[in-house]
JSON list of C-alpha atoms in Angstrom, two decimals:
[
{"chain": "A", "resi": 1, "resn": "THR", "atom": "CA", "xyz": [0.10, 0.07, -0.15]},
{"chain": "A", "resi": 2, "resn": "PHE", "atom": "CA", "xyz": [1.10, 3.57, -0.52]},
{"chain": "A", "resi": 3, "resn": "GLU", "atom": "CA", "xyz": [-1.44, 5.90, 0.97]},
{"chain": "A", "resi": 4, "resn": "ASN", "atom": "CA", "xyz": [-1.80, 9.54, 1.26]},
{"chain": "A", "resi": 5, "resn": "LYS", "atom": "CA", "xyz": [-0.54, 11.34, 4.26]},
{"chain": "A", "resi": 6, "resn": "THR", "atom": "CA", "xyz": [-1.10, 14.62, 5.89]},
{"chain": "A", "resi": 7, "resn": "GLU", "atom": "CA", "xyz": [1.63, 16.20, 8.29]},
{"chain": "A", "resi": 8, "resn": "THR", "atom": "CA", "xyz": [1.60, 19.75, 9.83]},
{"chain": "A", "resi": 9, "resn": "TYR", "atom": "CA", "xyz": [4.41, 21.98, 9.11]},
{"chain": "A", "resi": 10, "resn": "ASP", "atom": "CA", "xyz": [7.30, 22.15, 11.68]},
{"chain": "A", "resi": 11, "resn": "GLU", "atom": "CA", "xyz": [10.32, 22.97, 9.61]},
{"chain": "A", "resi": 12, "resn": "THR", "atom": "CA", "xyz": [11.40, 19.38, 9.16]},
{"chain": "A", "resi": 13, "resn": "ALA", "atom": "CA", "xyz": [11.12, 17.47, 5.90]},
{"chain": "A", "resi": 14, "resn": "LYS", "atom": "CA", "xyz": [8.14, 15.25, 5.25]},
{"chain": "A", "resi": 15, "resn": "SER", "atom": "CA", "xyz": [7.88, 11.94, 3.51]},
{"chain": "A", "resi": 16, "resn": "ILE", "atom": "CA", "xyz": [5.62, 8.96, 2.68]},
{"chain": "A", "resi": 17, "resn": "PHE", "atom": "CA", "xyz": [6.60, 5.16, 2.28]},
{"chain": "A", "resi": 18, "resn": "ILE", "atom": "CA", "xyz": [4.98, 2.05, 1.07]},
{"chain": "A", "resi": 19, "resn": "GLY", "atom": "CA", "xyz": [3.32, 0.40, 4.07]},
{"chain": "A", "resi": 20, "resn": "GLU", "atom": "CA", "xyz": [4.94, -3.14, 3.72]},
{"chain": "A", "resi": 21, "resn": "SER", "atom": "CA", "xyz": [8.25, -4.75, 3.22]},
{"chain": "A", "resi": 22, "resn": "LEU", "atom": "CA", "xyz": [9.14, -5.80, -0.19]},
{"chain": "A", "resi": 23, "resn": "PRO", "atom": "CA", "xyz": [9.92, -9.48, -1.19]},
{"chain": "A", "resi": 24, "resn": "SER", "atom": "CA", "xyz": [13.68, -10.36, -1.46]},
{"chain": "A", "resi": 25, "resn": "GLY", "atom": "CA", "xyz": [15.07, -8.86, -4.38]},
{"chain": "A", "resi": 26, "resn": "ALA", "atom": "CA", "xyz": [12.49, -6.01, -4.99]},
{"chain": "A", "resi": 27, "resn": "THR", "atom": "CA", "xyz": [13.43, -2.65, -4.32]},
{"chain": "A", "resi": 28, "resn": "VAL", "atom": "CA", "xyz": [11.63, 0.85, -4.15]},
{"chain": "A", "resi": 29, "resn": "SER", "atom": "CA", "xyz": [12.73, 4.39, -5.31]},
{"chain": "A", "resi": 30, "resn": "TYR", "atom": "CA", "xyz": [10.72, 7.57, -4.47]},
{"chain": "A", "resi": 31, "resn": "VAL", "atom": "CA", "xyz": [10.27, 10.95, -6.31]},
{"chain": "A", "resi": 32, "resn": "GLY", "atom": "CA", "xyz": [8.65, 13.55, -4.61]},
{"chain": "A", "resi": 33, "resn": "ASN", "atom": "CA", "xyz": [9.61, 12.99, -0.68]},
{"chain": "A", "resi": 34, "resn": "GLY", "atom": "CA", "xyz": [11.58, 15.25, 1.45]},
{"chain": "A", "resi": 35, "resn": "LYS", "atom": "CA", "xyz": [9.26, 18.22, 1.40]},
{"chain": "A", "resi": 36, "resn": "THR", "atom": "CA", "xyz": [9.54, 20.99, 4.01]},
{"chain": "A", "resi": 37, "resn": "GLU", "atom": "CA", "xyz": [7.04, 23.90, 3.01]},
{"chain": "A", "resi": 38, "resn": "ALA", "atom": "CA", "xyz": [3.28, 23.72, 3.39]},
{"chain": "A", "resi": 39, "resn": "GLY", "atom": "CA", "xyz": [1.63, 22.42, 0.48]},
{"chain": "A", "resi": 40, "resn": "THR", "atom": "CA", "xyz": [0.19, 19.32, -1.45]},
{"chain": "A", "resi": 41, "resn": "TYR", "atom": "CA", "xyz": [2.64, 17.37, -3.34]},
{"chain": "A", "resi": 42, "resn": "THR", "atom": "CA", "xyz": [2.44, 14.13, -5.38]},
{"chain": "A", "resi": 43, "resn": "VAL", "atom": "CA", "xyz": [4.75, 11.43, -4.31]},
{"chain": "A", "resi": 44, "resn": "THR", "atom": "CA", "xyz": [5.56, 8.46, -6.85]},
{"chain": "A", "resi": 45, "resn": "ALA", "atom": "CA", "xyz": [6.95, 5.09, -5.44]},
{"chain": "A", "resi": 46, "resn": "THR", "atom": "CA", "xyz": [8.64, 3.13, -8.12]},
{"chain": "A", "resi": 47, "resn": "ILE", "atom": "CA", "xyz": [8.90, -0.68, -7.29]},
{"chain": "A", "resi": 48, "resn": "ASP", "atom": "CA", "xyz": [11.67, -2.34, -9.21]},
{"chain": "A", "resi": 49, "resn": "GLY", "atom": "CA", "xyz": [10.70, -6.11, -8.99]},
{"chain": "A", "resi": 50, "resn": "GLY", "atom": "CA", "xyz": [14.28, -7.61, -9.74]},
{"chain": "A", "resi": 51, "resn": "ASN", "atom": "CA", "xyz": [14.39, -10.92, -11.46]},
{"chain": "A", "resi": 52, "resn": "ASN", "atom": "CA", "xyz": [11.45, -12.32, -10.02]},
{"chain": "A", "resi": 53, "resn": "TYR", "atom": "CA", "xyz": [8.51, -9.71, -9.77]},
{"chain": "A", "resi": 54, "resn": "VAL", "atom": "CA", "xyz": [6.62, -7.34, -11.76]},
{"chain": "A", "resi": 55, "resn": "GLY", "atom": "CA", "xyz": [7.50, -3.68, -11.25]},
{"chain": "A", "resi": 56, "resn": "GLN", "atom": "CA", "xyz": [4.91, -1.17, -10.44]},
{"chain": "A", "resi": 57, "resn": "THR", "atom": "CA", "xyz": [4.36, 2.45, -10.02]},
{"chain": "A", "resi": 58, "resn": "LEU", "atom": "CA", "xyz": [2.28, 3.97, -7.29]},
{"chain": "A", "resi": 59, "resn": "SER", "atom": "CA", "xyz": [1.51, 7.48, -6.38]},
{"chain": "A", "resi": 60, "resn": "ALA", "atom": "CA", "xyz": [-0.03, 9.24, -3.29]},
{"chain": "A", "resi": 61, "resn": "LYS", "atom": "CA", "xyz": [-0.44, 12.54, -2.08]},
{"chain": "A", "resi": 62, "resn": "LEU", "atom": "CA", "xyz": [1.78, 14.30, 0.53]},
{"chain": "A", "resi": 63, "resn": "THR", "atom": "CA", "xyz": [0.17, 17.23, 2.29]},
{"chain": "A", "resi": 64, "resn": "ILE", "atom": "CA", "xyz": [1.77, 19.38, 4.66]},
{"chain": "A", "resi": 65, "resn": "ALA", "atom": "CA", "xyz": [-0.67, 21.60, 6.52]},
{"chain": "A", "resi": 66, "resn": "LYS", "atom": "CA", "xyz": [-0.07, 25.21, 7.78]},
{"chain": "A", "resi": 67, "resn": "ALA", "atom": "CA", "xyz": [0.87, 25.20, 11.10]},
{"chain": "A", "resi": 68, "resn": "SER", "atom": "CA", "xyz": [-0.86, 27.68, 13.81]},
{"chain": "A", "resi": 69, "resn": "ILE", "atom": "CA", "xyz": [1.20, 30.46, 15.19]},
{"chain": "A", "resi": 70, "resn": "THR", "atom": "CA", "xyz": [1.00, 30.30, 19.02]},
{"chain": "A", "resi": 71, "resn": "GLY", "atom": "CA", "xyz": [2.08, 32.35, 21.87]},
{"chain": "A", "resi": 72, "resn": "ILE", "atom": "CA", "xyz": [1.40, 35.41, 20.35]},
{"chain": "A", "resi": 73, "resn": "THR", "atom": "CA", "xyz": [-0.14, 38.42, 22.56]},
{"chain": "A", "resi": 74, "resn": "PHE", "atom": "CA", "xyz": [-1.72, 41.65, 21.48]},
{"chain": "A", "resi": 75, "resn": "ASN", "atom": "CA", "xyz": [-2.55, 43.53, 24.59]},
{"chain": "A", "resi": 76, "resn": "ASP", "atom": "CA", "xyz": [-4.32, 46.75, 25.20]},
{"chain": "A", "resi": 77, "resn": "GLY", "atom": "CA", "xyz": [-2.00, 49.92, 25.70]},
{"chain": "A", "resi": 78, "resn": "THR", "atom": "CA", "xyz": [-2.54, 52.95, 27.75]},
{"chain": "A", "resi": 79, "resn": "PHE", "atom": "CA", "xyz": [-0.86, 56.38, 27.16]},
{"chain": "A", "resi": 80, "resn": "THR", "atom": "CA", "xyz": [-0.99, 60.12, 28.35]},
{"chain": "A", "resi": 81, "resn": "TYR", "atom": "CA", "xyz": [-1.37, 62.75, 25.61]},
{"chain": "A", "resi": 82, "resn": "ASP", "atom": "CA", "xyz": [1.72, 64.47, 24.76]},
{"chain": "A", "resi": 83, "resn": "GLY", "atom": "CA", "xyz": [1.29, 65.39, 21.22]},
{"chain": "A", "resi": 84, "resn": "THR", "atom": "CA", "xyz": [3.07, 62.36, 19.59]},
{"chain": "A", "resi": 85, "resn": "ALA", "atom": "CA", "xyz": [1.57, 59.56, 18.04]},
{"chain": "A", "resi": 86, "resn": "LYS", "atom": "CA", "xyz": [0.95, 56.27, 19.93]},
{"chain": "A", "resi": 87, "resn": "SER", "atom": "CA", "xyz": [0.91, 52.67, 18.66]},
{"chain": "A", "resi": 88, "resn": "ILE", "atom": "CA", "xyz": [0.66, 49.18, 19.91]},
{"chain": "A", "resi": 89, "resn": "TYR", "atom": "CA", "xyz": [2.26, 46.08, 18.87]},
{"chain": "A", "resi": 90, "resn": "ILE", "atom": "CA", "xyz": [2.12, 42.12, 19.30]},
{"chain": "A", "resi": 91, "resn": "GLY", "atom": "CA", "xyz": [4.27, 41.09, 21.97]},
{"chain": "A", "resi": 92, "resn": "GLU", "atom": "CA", "xyz": [6.40, 38.62, 20.62]},
{"chain": "A", "resi": 93, "resn": "SER", "atom": "CA", "xyz": [8.58, 37.71, 17.50]},
{"chain": "A", "resi": 94, "resn": "LEU", "atom": "CA", "xyz": [6.71, 36.02, 14.41]},
{"chain": "A", "resi": 95, "resn": "PRO", "atom": "CA", "xyz": [8.07, 32.85, 13.12]},
{"chain": "A", "resi": 96, "resn": "THR", "atom": "CA", "xyz": [10.27, 33.27, 9.78]},
{"chain": "A", "resi": 97, "resn": "GLY", "atom": "CA", "xyz": [8.09, 33.89, 6.85]},
{"chain": "A", "resi": 98, "resn": "ALA", "atom": "CA", "xyz": [5.23, 35.34, 8.77]},
{"chain": "A", "resi": 99, "resn": "THR", "atom": "CA", "xyz": [4.47, 39.10, 8.72]},
{"chain": "A", "resi": 100, "resn": "VAL", "atom": "CA", "xyz": [2.20, 41.51, 10.55]},
{"chain": "A", "resi": 101, "resn": "SER", "atom": "CA", "xyz": [0.42, 44.83, 9.65]},
{"chain": "A", "resi": 102, "resn": "TYR", "atom": "CA", "xyz": [-1.68, 47.02, 11.65]},
{"chain": "A", "resi": 103, "resn": "ALA", "atom": "CA", "xyz": [-4.68, 49.30, 11.07]},
{"chain": "A", "resi": 104, "resn": "GLY", "atom": "CA", "xyz": [-5.54, 52.01, 13.67]},
{"chain": "A", "resi": 105, "resn": "ASN", "atom": "CA", "xyz": [-2.09, 52.60, 14.96]},
{"chain": "A", "resi": 106, "resn": "GLY", "atom": "CA", "xyz": [-0.42, 56.10, 14.94]},
{"chain": "A", "resi": 107, "resn": "LYS", "atom": "CA", "xyz": [-3.00, 58.03, 16.81]},
{"chain": "A", "resi": 108, "resn": "THR", "atom": "CA", "xyz": [-2.24, 61.41, 18.61]},
{"chain": "A", "resi": 109, "resn": "GLU", "atom": "CA", "xyz": [-5.48, 62.63, 20.01]},
{"chain": "A", "resi": 110, "resn": "ALA", "atom": "CA", "xyz": [-6.81, 61.72, 23.50]},
{"chain": "A", "resi": 111, "resn": "GLY", "atom": "CA", "xyz": [-9.51, 58.89, 23.23]},
{"chain": "A", "resi": 112, "resn": "THR", "atom": "CA", "xyz": [-9.87, 55.19, 23.02]},
{"chain": "A", "resi": 113, "resn": "HIS", "atom": "CA", "xyz": [-8.97, 53.65, 19.50]},
{"chain": "A", "resi": 114, "resn": "ASN", "atom": "CA", "xyz": [-9.28, 50.07, 18.06]},
{"chain": "A", "resi": 115, "resn": "VAL", "atom": "CA", "xyz": [-6.12, 48.62, 16.64]},
{"chain": "A", "resi": 116, "resn": "ILE", "atom": "CA", "xyz": [-6.18, 45.58, 14.57]},
{"chain": "A", "resi": 117, "resn": "ALA", "atom": "CA", "xyz": [-3.12, 43.48, 14.05]},
{"chain": "A", "resi": 118, "resn": "THR", "atom": "CA", "xyz": [-3.24, 41.22, 10.87]},
{"chain": "A", "resi": 119, "resn": "ILE", "atom": "CA", "xyz": [-0.86, 38.42, 10.92]},
{"chain": "A", "resi": 120, "resn": "ASP", "atom": "CA", "xyz": [0.03, 36.94, 7.48]},
{"chain": "A", "resi": 121, "resn": "GLY", "atom": "CA", "xyz": [1.39, 33.60, 7.96]},
{"chain": "A", "resi": 122, "resn": "GLY", "atom": "CA", "xyz": [3.03, 33.23, 4.47]},
{"chain": "A", "resi": 123, "resn": "ASN", "atom": "CA", "xyz": [3.48, 29.71, 3.00]},
{"chain": "A", "resi": 124, "resn": "ASN", "atom": "CA", "xyz": [3.63, 27.90, 6.29]},
{"chain": "A", "resi": 125, "resn": "TYR", "atom": "CA", "xyz": [1.32, 29.36, 9.00]},
{"chain": "A", "resi": 126, "resn": "VAL", "atom": "CA", "xyz": [-2.27, 30.20, 9.54]},
{"chain": "A", "resi": 127, "resn": "GLY", "atom": "CA", "xyz": [-3.08, 33.78, 9.27]},
{"chain": "A", "resi": 128, "resn": "GLN", "atom": "CA", "xyz": [-4.88, 35.43, 12.11]},
{"chain": "A", "resi": 129, "resn": "THR", "atom": "CA", "xyz": [-6.22, 38.82, 13.20]},
{"chain": "A", "resi": 130, "resn": "LEU", "atom": "CA", "xyz": [-6.14, 40.11, 16.52]},
{"chain": "A", "resi": 131, "resn": "SER", "atom": "CA", "xyz": [-7.47, 43.27, 18.17]},
{"chain": "A", "resi": 132, "resn": "ALA", "atom": "CA", "xyz": [-6.83, 45.42, 20.98]},
{"chain": "A", "resi": 133, "resn": "LYS", "atom": "CA", "xyz": [-7.58, 48.73, 22.60]},
{"chain": "A", "resi": 134, "resn": "MET", "atom": "CA", "xyz": [-5.12, 51.85, 22.64]},
{"chain": "A", "resi": 135, "resn": "THR", "atom": "CA", "xyz": [-6.09, 54.31, 25.20]},
{"chain": "A", "resi": 136, "resn": "ILE", "atom": "CA", "xyz": [-4.75, 57.86, 25.20]},
{"chain": "A", "resi": 137, "resn": "GLY", "atom": "CA", "xyz": [-5.65, 59.63, 28.45]},
{"chain": "A", "resi": 138, "resn": "LYS", "atom": "CA", "xyz": [-6.18, 63.20, 28.60]},
{"chain": "A", "resi": 139, "resn": "ALA", "atom": "CA", "xyz": [-2.97, 65.25, 30.10]},
{"chain": "A", "resi": 140, "resn": "SER", "atom": "CA", "xyz": [-2.97, 67.68, 33.00]},
{"chain": "A", "resi": 141, "resn": "ILE", "atom": "CA", "xyz": [-2.25, 71.09, 32.46]},
{"chain": "A", "resi": 142, "resn": "THR", "atom": "CA", "xyz": [0.29, 72.28, 34.82]},
{"chain": "A", "resi": 143, "resn": "GLY", "atom": "CA", "xyz": [2.06, 75.76, 35.50]},
{"chain": "A", "resi": 144, "resn": "ILE", "atom": "CA", "xyz": [-1.23, 77.67, 35.46]},
{"chain": "A", "resi": 145, "resn": "SER", "atom": "CA", "xyz": [-2.18, 80.19, 38.16]},
{"chain": "A", "resi": 146, "resn": "PHE", "atom": "CA", "xyz": [-5.16, 82.36, 38.75]},
{"chain": "A", "resi": 147, "resn": "ASN", "atom": "CA", "xyz": [-4.68, 85.01, 41.37]},
{"chain": "A", "resi": 148, "resn": "ASP", "atom": "CA", "xyz": [-6.82, 87.53, 42.91]},
{"chain": "A", "resi": 149, "resn": "GLY", "atom": "CA", "xyz": [-6.64, 91.13, 41.13]},
{"chain": "A", "resi": 150, "resn": "THR", "atom": "CA", "xyz": [-7.15, 94.48, 42.83]},
{"chain": "A", "resi": 151, "resn": "PHE", "atom": "CA", "xyz": [-7.95, 97.72, 40.87]},
{"chain": "A", "resi": 152, "resn": "VAL", "atom": "CA", "xyz": [-9.34, 101.01, 41.64]},
{"chain": "A", "resi": 153, "resn": "TYR", "atom": "CA", "xyz": [-12.65, 102.24, 40.22]},
{"chain": "A", "resi": 154, "resn": "ASP", "atom": "CA", "xyz": [-11.96, 104.44, 37.01]},
{"chain": "A", "resi": 155, "resn": "GLY", "atom": "CA", "xyz": [-15.21, 103.79, 35.18]},
{"chain": "A", "resi": 156, "resn": "THR", "atom": "CA", "xyz": [-13.66, 101.14, 32.80]},
{"chain": "A", "resi": 157, "resn": "ALA", "atom": "CA", "xyz": [-14.33, 97.24, 33.00]},
{"chain": "A", "resi": 158, "resn": "LYS", "atom": "CA", "xyz": [-11.83, 95.46, 34.91]},
{"chain": "A", "resi": 159, "resn": "SER", "atom": "CA", "xyz": [-10.82, 91.66, 34.51]},
{"chain": "A", "resi": 160, "resn": "ILE", "atom": "CA", "xyz": [-8.42, 89.27, 35.52]},
{"chain": "A", "resi": 161, "resn": "TYR", "atom": "CA", "xyz": [-6.69, 86.46, 33.75]},
{"chain": "A", "resi": 162, "resn": "ILE", "atom": "CA", "xyz": [-4.62, 83.15, 34.37]},
{"chain": "A", "resi": 163, "resn": "GLY", "atom": "CA", "xyz": [-0.86, 83.26, 34.56]},
{"chain": "A", "resi": 164, "resn": "GLY", "atom": "CA", "xyz": [1.17, 80.90, 32.48]},
{"chain": "A", "resi": 165, "resn": "THR", "atom": "CA", "xyz": [0.99, 79.47, 28.98]},
{"chain": "A", "resi": 166, "resn": "LEU", "atom": "CA", "xyz": [-1.80, 77.08, 28.06]},
{"chain": "A", "resi": 167, "resn": "PRO", "atom": "CA", "xyz": [-0.59, 74.22, 25.87]},
{"chain": "A", "resi": 168, "resn": "THR", "atom": "CA", "xyz": [-1.96, 74.15, 22.14]},
{"chain": "A", "resi": 169, "resn": "GLY", "atom": "CA", "xyz": [-5.26, 72.90, 21.65]},
{"chain": "A", "resi": 170, "resn": "ALA", "atom": "CA", "xyz": [-6.25, 73.84, 25.34]},
{"chain": "A", "resi": 171, "resn": "THR", "atom": "CA", "xyz": [-9.32, 76.32, 25.76]},
{"chain": "A", "resi": 172, "resn": "VAL", "atom": "CA", "xyz": [-10.14, 78.81, 28.53]},
{"chain": "A", "resi": 173, "resn": "SER", "atom": "CA", "xyz": [-13.28, 80.82, 29.26]},
{"chain": "A", "resi": 174, "resn": "TYR", "atom": "CA", "xyz": [-14.18, 83.13, 31.94]},
{"chain": "A", "resi": 175, "resn": "LEU", "atom": "CA", "xyz": [-17.18, 83.83, 34.11]},
{"chain": "A", "resi": 176, "resn": "GLY", "atom": "CA", "xyz": [-17.52, 86.82, 36.10]},
{"chain": "A", "resi": 177, "resn": "ASN", "atom": "CA", "xyz": [-14.99, 89.20, 34.41]},
{"chain": "A", "resi": 178, "resn": "GLY", "atom": "CA", "xyz": [-15.72, 92.68, 32.95]},
{"chain": "A", "resi": 179, "resn": "LYS", "atom": "CA", "xyz": [-16.86, 94.49, 36.07]},
{"chain": "A", "resi": 180, "resn": "THR", "atom": "CA", "xyz": [-16.89, 98.22, 36.33]},
{"chain": "A", "resi": 181, "resn": "GLU", "atom": "CA", "xyz": [-18.38, 99.08, 39.74]},
{"chain": "A", "resi": 182, "resn": "ALA", "atom": "CA", "xyz": [-16.44, 99.05, 42.92]},
{"chain": "A", "resi": 183, "resn": "GLY", "atom": "CA", "xyz": [-16.97, 95.75, 44.67]},
{"chain": "A", "resi": 184, "resn": "THR", "atom": "CA", "xyz": [-15.71, 92.33, 45.12]},
{"chain": "A", "resi": 185, "resn": "TYR", "atom": "CA", "xyz": [-16.44, 89.57, 42.58]},
{"chain": "A", "resi": 186, "resn": "THR", "atom": "CA", "xyz": [-15.67, 85.95, 42.30]},
{"chain": "A", "resi": 187, "resn": "VAL", "atom": "CA", "xyz": [-14.37, 85.14, 38.83]},
{"chain": "A", "resi": 188, "resn": "THR", "atom": "CA", "xyz": [-14.49, 81.50, 37.54]},
{"chain": "A", "resi": 189, "resn": "VAL", "atom": "CA", "xyz": [-12.09, 80.20, 34.78]},
{"chain": "A", "resi": 190, "resn": "THR", "atom": "CA", "xyz": [-12.74, 76.97, 33.06]},
{"chain": "A", "resi": 191, "resn": "ILE", "atom": "CA", "xyz": [-9.82, 75.30, 31.21]},
{"chain": "A", "resi": 192, "resn": "GLY", "atom": "CA", "xyz": [-10.32, 72.27, 29.20]},
{"chain": "A", "resi": 193, "resn": "GLY", "atom": "CA", "xyz": [-9.79, 70.75, 25.77]},
{"chain": "A", "resi": 194, "resn": "ASP", "atom": "CA", "xyz": [-10.12, 67.59, 23.84]},
{"chain": "A", "resi": 195, "resn": "ASN", "atom": "CA", "xyz": [-6.68, 66.19, 24.93]},
{"chain": "A", "resi": 196, "resn": "TYR", "atom": "CA", "xyz": [-6.39, 67.74, 28.43]},
{"chain": "A", "resi": 197, "resn": "VAL", "atom": "CA", "xyz": [-8.09, 67.32, 31.95]},
{"chain": "A", "resi": 198, "resn": "GLY", "atom": "CA", "xyz": [-10.64, 69.93, 32.73]},
{"chain": "A", "resi": 199, "resn": "GLN", "atom": "CA", "xyz": [-10.17, 72.06, 35.60]},
{"chain": "A", "resi": 200, "resn": "THR", "atom": "CA", "xyz": [-11.99, 75.05, 37.14]},
{"chain": "A", "resi": 201, "resn": "LEU", "atom": "CA", "xyz": [-10.27, 77.73, 39.31]},
{"chain": "A", "resi": 202, "resn": "SER", "atom": "CA", "xyz": [-11.62, 80.85, 40.95]},
{"chain": "A", "resi": 203, "resn": "ALA", "atom": "CA", "xyz": [-10.23, 84.27, 42.22]},
{"chain": "A", "resi": 204, "resn": "LYS", "atom": "CA", "xyz": [-11.37, 87.38, 43.52]},
{"chain": "A", "resi": 205, "resn": "LEU", "atom": "CA", "xyz": [-11.59, 90.44, 41.46]},
{"chain": "A", "resi": 206, "resn": "ILE", "atom": "CA", "xyz": [-11.83, 93.44, 43.75]},
{"chain": "A", "resi": 207, "resn": "ILE", "atom": "CA", "xyz": [-12.43, 96.86, 42.61]},
{"chain": "A", "resi": 208, "resn": "GLU", "atom": "CA", "xyz": [-11.92, 99.61, 45.27]},
{"chain": "A", "resi": 209, "resn": "LYS", "atom": "CA", "xyz": [-13.62, 102.89, 45.56]},
{"chain": "A", "resi": 210, "resn": "ALA", "atom": "CA", "xyz": [-11.81, 105.59, 44.09]},
{"chain": "A", "resi": 211, "resn": "ALA", "atom": "CA", "xyz": [-10.56, 108.82, 46.34]},
{"chain": "A", "resi": 212, "resn": "GLN", "atom": "CA", "xyz": [-12.91, 111.71, 45.54]},
{"chain": "A", "resi": 213, "resn": "THR", "atom": "CA", "xyz": [-11.12, 114.87, 44.44]},
{"chain": "A", "resi": 214, "resn": "ILE", "atom": "CA", "xyz": [-12.54, 118.27, 44.66]}
]
């Protein structure tokens, strides 16, 4: 008998052979054995019967199935916004011949992004698709002050503002500024933006009474 055979790729050469011992004087030779790469091959066994037996030729299929890629992880990644592009990658090296491509990497803005890793197994490995979450958290804004301000009434509107420089993309809005009359007012500033943690600060706007001149 000379039967079909299926193996799984493991980098070693695969072969199939006739299933029984030949009678004395007969020999066999093979064409198509010793294959390593995944695929389906035709192997021919040619039996030389020698002086006493009729020769014959048999054929069978040698199938080397693609192997599964195991031990690969693709984990979620967490970063803090800093204006640079962020990416996540599989955690291990791929076997020879396999490649990986990513969709959804290279994000800059704060948020949660889906990233897909598509592994092409090449000739010898089964391809697979993995997904993970890449989270870019909002950054804190530092170096900002909001201090009380004191003015003397002169009939013009008075306001107070934050000290320090806001990073690119941050926004600021004030509530309670633009007062003209003498008094003490609470001014609130709200700082935020798509990529920054919002914060609210408050300070006193004091407009003192002006001295009366005669």
